[in-house]
Short mmCIF file of C-alpha atoms in Angstrom, two decimals:
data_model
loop_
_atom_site.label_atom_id
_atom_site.label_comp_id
_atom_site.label_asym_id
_atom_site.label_seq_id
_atom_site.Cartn_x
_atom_site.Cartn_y
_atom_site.Cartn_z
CA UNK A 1 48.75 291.26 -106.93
CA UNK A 2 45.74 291.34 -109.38
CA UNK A 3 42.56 289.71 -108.62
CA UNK A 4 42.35 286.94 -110.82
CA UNK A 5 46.10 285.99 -109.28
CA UNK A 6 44.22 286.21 -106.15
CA UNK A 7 41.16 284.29 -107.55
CA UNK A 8 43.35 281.73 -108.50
CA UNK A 9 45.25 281.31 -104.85
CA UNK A 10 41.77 281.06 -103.37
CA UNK A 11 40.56 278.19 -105.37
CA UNK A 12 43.67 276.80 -104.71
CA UNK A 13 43.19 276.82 -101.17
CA UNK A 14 39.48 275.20 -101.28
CA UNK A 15 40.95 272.39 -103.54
CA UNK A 16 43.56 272.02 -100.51
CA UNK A 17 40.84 271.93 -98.27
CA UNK A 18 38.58 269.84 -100.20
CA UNK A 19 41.46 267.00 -100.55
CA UNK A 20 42.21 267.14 -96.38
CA UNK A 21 38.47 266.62 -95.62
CA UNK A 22 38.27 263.77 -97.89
CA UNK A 23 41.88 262.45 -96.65
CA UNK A 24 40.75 262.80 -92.98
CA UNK A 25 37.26 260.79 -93.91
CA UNK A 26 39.23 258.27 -95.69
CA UNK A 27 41.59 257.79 -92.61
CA UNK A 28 38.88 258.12 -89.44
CA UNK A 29 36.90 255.33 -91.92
CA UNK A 30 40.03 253.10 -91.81
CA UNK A 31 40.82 253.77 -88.41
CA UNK A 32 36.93 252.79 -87.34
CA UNK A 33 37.31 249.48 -89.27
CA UNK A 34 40.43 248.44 -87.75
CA UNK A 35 39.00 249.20 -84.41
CA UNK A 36 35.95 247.47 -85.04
CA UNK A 37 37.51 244.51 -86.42
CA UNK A 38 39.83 244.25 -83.31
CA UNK A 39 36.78 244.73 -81.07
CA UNK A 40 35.28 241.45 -83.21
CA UNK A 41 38.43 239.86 -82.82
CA UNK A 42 38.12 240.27 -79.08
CA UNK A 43 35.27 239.09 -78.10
CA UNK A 44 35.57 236.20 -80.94
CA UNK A 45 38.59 235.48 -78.64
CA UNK A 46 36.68 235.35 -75.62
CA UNK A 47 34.49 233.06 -76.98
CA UNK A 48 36.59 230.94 -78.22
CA UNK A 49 38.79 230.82 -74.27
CA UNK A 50 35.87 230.37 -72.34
CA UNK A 51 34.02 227.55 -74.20
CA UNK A 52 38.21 225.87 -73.97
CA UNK A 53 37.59 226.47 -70.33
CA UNK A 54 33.73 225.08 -70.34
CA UNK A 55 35.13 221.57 -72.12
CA UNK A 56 38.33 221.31 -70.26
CA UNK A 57 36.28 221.78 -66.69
CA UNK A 58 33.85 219.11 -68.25
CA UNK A 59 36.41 216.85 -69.53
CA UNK A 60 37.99 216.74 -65.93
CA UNK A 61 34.74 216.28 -64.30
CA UNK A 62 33.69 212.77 -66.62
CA UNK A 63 37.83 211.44 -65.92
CA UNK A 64 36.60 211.43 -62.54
CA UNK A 65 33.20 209.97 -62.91
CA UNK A 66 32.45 207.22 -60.35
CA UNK A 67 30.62 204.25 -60.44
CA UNK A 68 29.03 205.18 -57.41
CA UNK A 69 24.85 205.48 -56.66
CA UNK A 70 23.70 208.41 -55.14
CA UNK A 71 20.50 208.76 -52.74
CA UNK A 72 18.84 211.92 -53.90
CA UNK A 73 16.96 214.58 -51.38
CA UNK A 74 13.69 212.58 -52.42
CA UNK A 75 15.30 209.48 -50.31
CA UNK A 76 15.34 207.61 -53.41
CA UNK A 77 18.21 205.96 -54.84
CA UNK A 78 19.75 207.04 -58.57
CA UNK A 79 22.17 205.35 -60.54
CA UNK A 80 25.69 206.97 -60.76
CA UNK A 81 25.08 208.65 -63.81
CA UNK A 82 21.41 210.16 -64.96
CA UNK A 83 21.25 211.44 -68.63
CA UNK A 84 17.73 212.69 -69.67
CA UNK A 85 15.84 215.42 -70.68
CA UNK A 86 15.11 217.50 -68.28
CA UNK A 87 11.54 218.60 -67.59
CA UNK A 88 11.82 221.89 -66.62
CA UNK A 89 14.91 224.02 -66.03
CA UNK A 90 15.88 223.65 -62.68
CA UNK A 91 16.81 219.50 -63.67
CA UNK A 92 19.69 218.81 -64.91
CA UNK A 93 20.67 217.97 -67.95
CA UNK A 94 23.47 215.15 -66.31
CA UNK A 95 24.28 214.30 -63.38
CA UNK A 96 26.58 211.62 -62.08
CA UNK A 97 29.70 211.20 -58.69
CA UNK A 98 32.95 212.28 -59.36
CA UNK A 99 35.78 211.58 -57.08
CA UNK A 100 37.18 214.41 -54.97
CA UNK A 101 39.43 217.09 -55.52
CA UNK A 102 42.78 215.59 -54.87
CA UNK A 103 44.85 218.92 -54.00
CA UNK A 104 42.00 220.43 -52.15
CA UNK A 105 41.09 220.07 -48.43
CA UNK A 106 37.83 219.76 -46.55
CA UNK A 107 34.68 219.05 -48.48
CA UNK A 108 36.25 219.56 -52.26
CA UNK A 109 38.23 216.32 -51.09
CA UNK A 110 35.44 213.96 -51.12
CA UNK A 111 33.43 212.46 -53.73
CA UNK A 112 30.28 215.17 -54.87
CA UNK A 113 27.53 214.56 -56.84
CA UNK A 114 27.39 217.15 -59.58
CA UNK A 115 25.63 218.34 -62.88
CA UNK A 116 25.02 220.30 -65.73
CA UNK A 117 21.73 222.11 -67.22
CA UNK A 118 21.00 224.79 -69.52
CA UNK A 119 18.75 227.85 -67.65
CA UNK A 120 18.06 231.00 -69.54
CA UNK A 121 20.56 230.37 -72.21
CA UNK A 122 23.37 229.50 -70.11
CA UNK A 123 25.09 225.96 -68.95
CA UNK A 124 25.26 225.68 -65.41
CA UNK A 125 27.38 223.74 -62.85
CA UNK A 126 25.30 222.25 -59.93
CA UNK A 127 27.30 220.98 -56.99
CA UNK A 128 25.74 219.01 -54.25
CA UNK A 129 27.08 218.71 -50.87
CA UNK A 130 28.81 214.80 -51.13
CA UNK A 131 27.01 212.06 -53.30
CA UNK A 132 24.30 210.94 -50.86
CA UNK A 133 21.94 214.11 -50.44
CA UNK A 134 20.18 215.27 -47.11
CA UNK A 135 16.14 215.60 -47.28
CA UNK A 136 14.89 218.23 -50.02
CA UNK A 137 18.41 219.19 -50.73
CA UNK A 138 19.42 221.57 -53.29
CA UNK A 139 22.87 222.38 -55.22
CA UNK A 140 24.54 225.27 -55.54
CA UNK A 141 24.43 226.66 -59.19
CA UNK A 142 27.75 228.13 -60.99
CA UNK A 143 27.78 229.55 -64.43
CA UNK A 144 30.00 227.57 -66.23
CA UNK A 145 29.12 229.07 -70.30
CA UNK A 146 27.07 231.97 -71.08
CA UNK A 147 25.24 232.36 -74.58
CA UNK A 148 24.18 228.71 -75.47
CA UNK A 149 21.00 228.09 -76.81
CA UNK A 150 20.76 224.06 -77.11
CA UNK A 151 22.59 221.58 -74.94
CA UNK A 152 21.98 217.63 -75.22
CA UNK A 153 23.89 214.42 -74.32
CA UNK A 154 23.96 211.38 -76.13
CA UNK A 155 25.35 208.11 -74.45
CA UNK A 156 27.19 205.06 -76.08
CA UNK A 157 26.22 201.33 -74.80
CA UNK A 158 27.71 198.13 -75.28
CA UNK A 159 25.42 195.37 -75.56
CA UNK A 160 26.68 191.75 -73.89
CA UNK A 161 27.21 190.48 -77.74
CA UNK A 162 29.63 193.68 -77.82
CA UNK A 163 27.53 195.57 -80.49
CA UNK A 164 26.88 199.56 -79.66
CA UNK A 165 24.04 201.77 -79.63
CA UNK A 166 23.29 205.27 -79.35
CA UNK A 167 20.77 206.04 -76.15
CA UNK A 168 19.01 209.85 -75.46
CA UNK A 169 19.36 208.99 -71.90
CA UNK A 170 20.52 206.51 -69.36
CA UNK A 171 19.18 205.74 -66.16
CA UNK A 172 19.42 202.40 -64.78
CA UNK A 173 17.25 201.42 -62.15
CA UNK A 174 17.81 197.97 -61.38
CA UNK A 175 19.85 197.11 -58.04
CA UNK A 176 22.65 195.03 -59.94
CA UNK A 177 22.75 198.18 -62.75
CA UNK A 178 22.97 201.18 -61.17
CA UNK A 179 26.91 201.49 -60.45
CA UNK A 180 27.40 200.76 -64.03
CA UNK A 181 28.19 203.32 -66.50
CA UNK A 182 27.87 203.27 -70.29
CA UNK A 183 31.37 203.51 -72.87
CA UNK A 184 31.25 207.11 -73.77
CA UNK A 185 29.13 209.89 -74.04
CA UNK A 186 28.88 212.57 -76.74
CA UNK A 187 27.57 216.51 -76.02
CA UNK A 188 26.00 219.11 -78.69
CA UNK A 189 26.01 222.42 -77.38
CA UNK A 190 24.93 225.16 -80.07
CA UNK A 191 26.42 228.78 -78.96
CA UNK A 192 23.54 231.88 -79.92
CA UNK A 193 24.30 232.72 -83.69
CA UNK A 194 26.76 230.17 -83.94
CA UNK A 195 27.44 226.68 -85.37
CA UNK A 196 27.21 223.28 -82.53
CA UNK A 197 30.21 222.23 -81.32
CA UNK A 198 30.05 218.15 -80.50
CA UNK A 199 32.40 216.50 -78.13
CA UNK A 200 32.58 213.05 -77.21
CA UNK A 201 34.16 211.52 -74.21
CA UNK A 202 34.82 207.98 -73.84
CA UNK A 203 34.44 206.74 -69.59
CA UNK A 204 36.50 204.91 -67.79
CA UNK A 205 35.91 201.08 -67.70
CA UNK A 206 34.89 200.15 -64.79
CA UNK A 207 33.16 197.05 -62.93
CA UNK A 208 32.53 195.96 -65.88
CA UNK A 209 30.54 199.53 -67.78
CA UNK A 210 28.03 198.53 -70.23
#
């Protein structure tokens, strides 16, 4: 075999080379993307399941609103739903009775008080024990969404000539007012990097809600 036939073989062999490395970059590139975009897709899924979870827990807890007052740890007597913004974050952002858990035994039975508030960029669930609270009680705190960076309430009324009205908050404090609860209620809750999400809920009427 000459050397220019072997020349030529050897070049040939680079070039082979040459177009494998740039195959194998073009495949581990493609390969990186898919898994990337299923890693997206993932945790845009998870998202996505637990804010389903966050509204359907919420949705269940305002069917079961009652028009009930509640005596907080202060002694002091709140109407059955408080809307308002809180002051600092250990208040809530709501808080209102809800009947017991039907299928559930012991003290899940019975009517709680419960709420909602946003603390270092999460919602959480408070759960107090039963709607009348013992002297300086305090709730026990469940992390119902992670990743939320603004979470406010807005409630309907219905004024006596039947016209409506939107209201930041709603705390009645007169005696003959403070089983009542307004016609619905709408929530903004804006996820970090992400666009608010607004759900409204429309109460129960009962004993004649304003």
């Amino acid at each position: 075999m000459s050397n220019r036939q072997q020349a030529f073989t050897l070049i040939e062999v680079l070039v082979a080379i040459a177009i494998f490395a740039i195959l194998a970059l073009i495949s581990y590139r493609t390969l990186s993307s898919v898994l990337d975009t299923r890693e997206r897709l993932q945790k845009s899924s998870a998202v996505l399941r637990d804010q389903a979870l966050f509204f359907a827990r919420l949705e269940n807890d305002l069917n079961a609103m009652l028009p009930r007052a509640s005596r907080n740890g202060d002694g002091l007597m709140e109407s059955a739903l408080v809307v308002e913004a809180p002051s600092n974050v250990n208040d809530p952002v709501i808080r209102f009775s809800r009947a017991g858990f039907a299928a559930n035994t012991g003290a899940e039975a019975a009517p709680q008080r419960i709420g909602y508030r946003l603390n270092n960029n999460q919602i959480e669930l408070l759960i107090w024990d039963g709607i009348d609270q013992a002297p300086r009680a305090t709730p026990t705190a469940h992390v119902a969404l992670k990743n939320i960076q603004n979470f406010q309430w807005r409630v309907l009324v219905r004024a006596p000539n039947k016209e409506t009205s939107w209201r930041l908050g709603w705390q009645p404090t007169n005696t003959n007012e403070i089983d009542l609860l307004p016609t619905a209620l709408e929530v903004t809750l804006t996820p970090n990097n992400g666009a608010s999400i607004v759900r409204l809920f429309t109460l129960r009427e009962v004993r004649g809600a304003s």
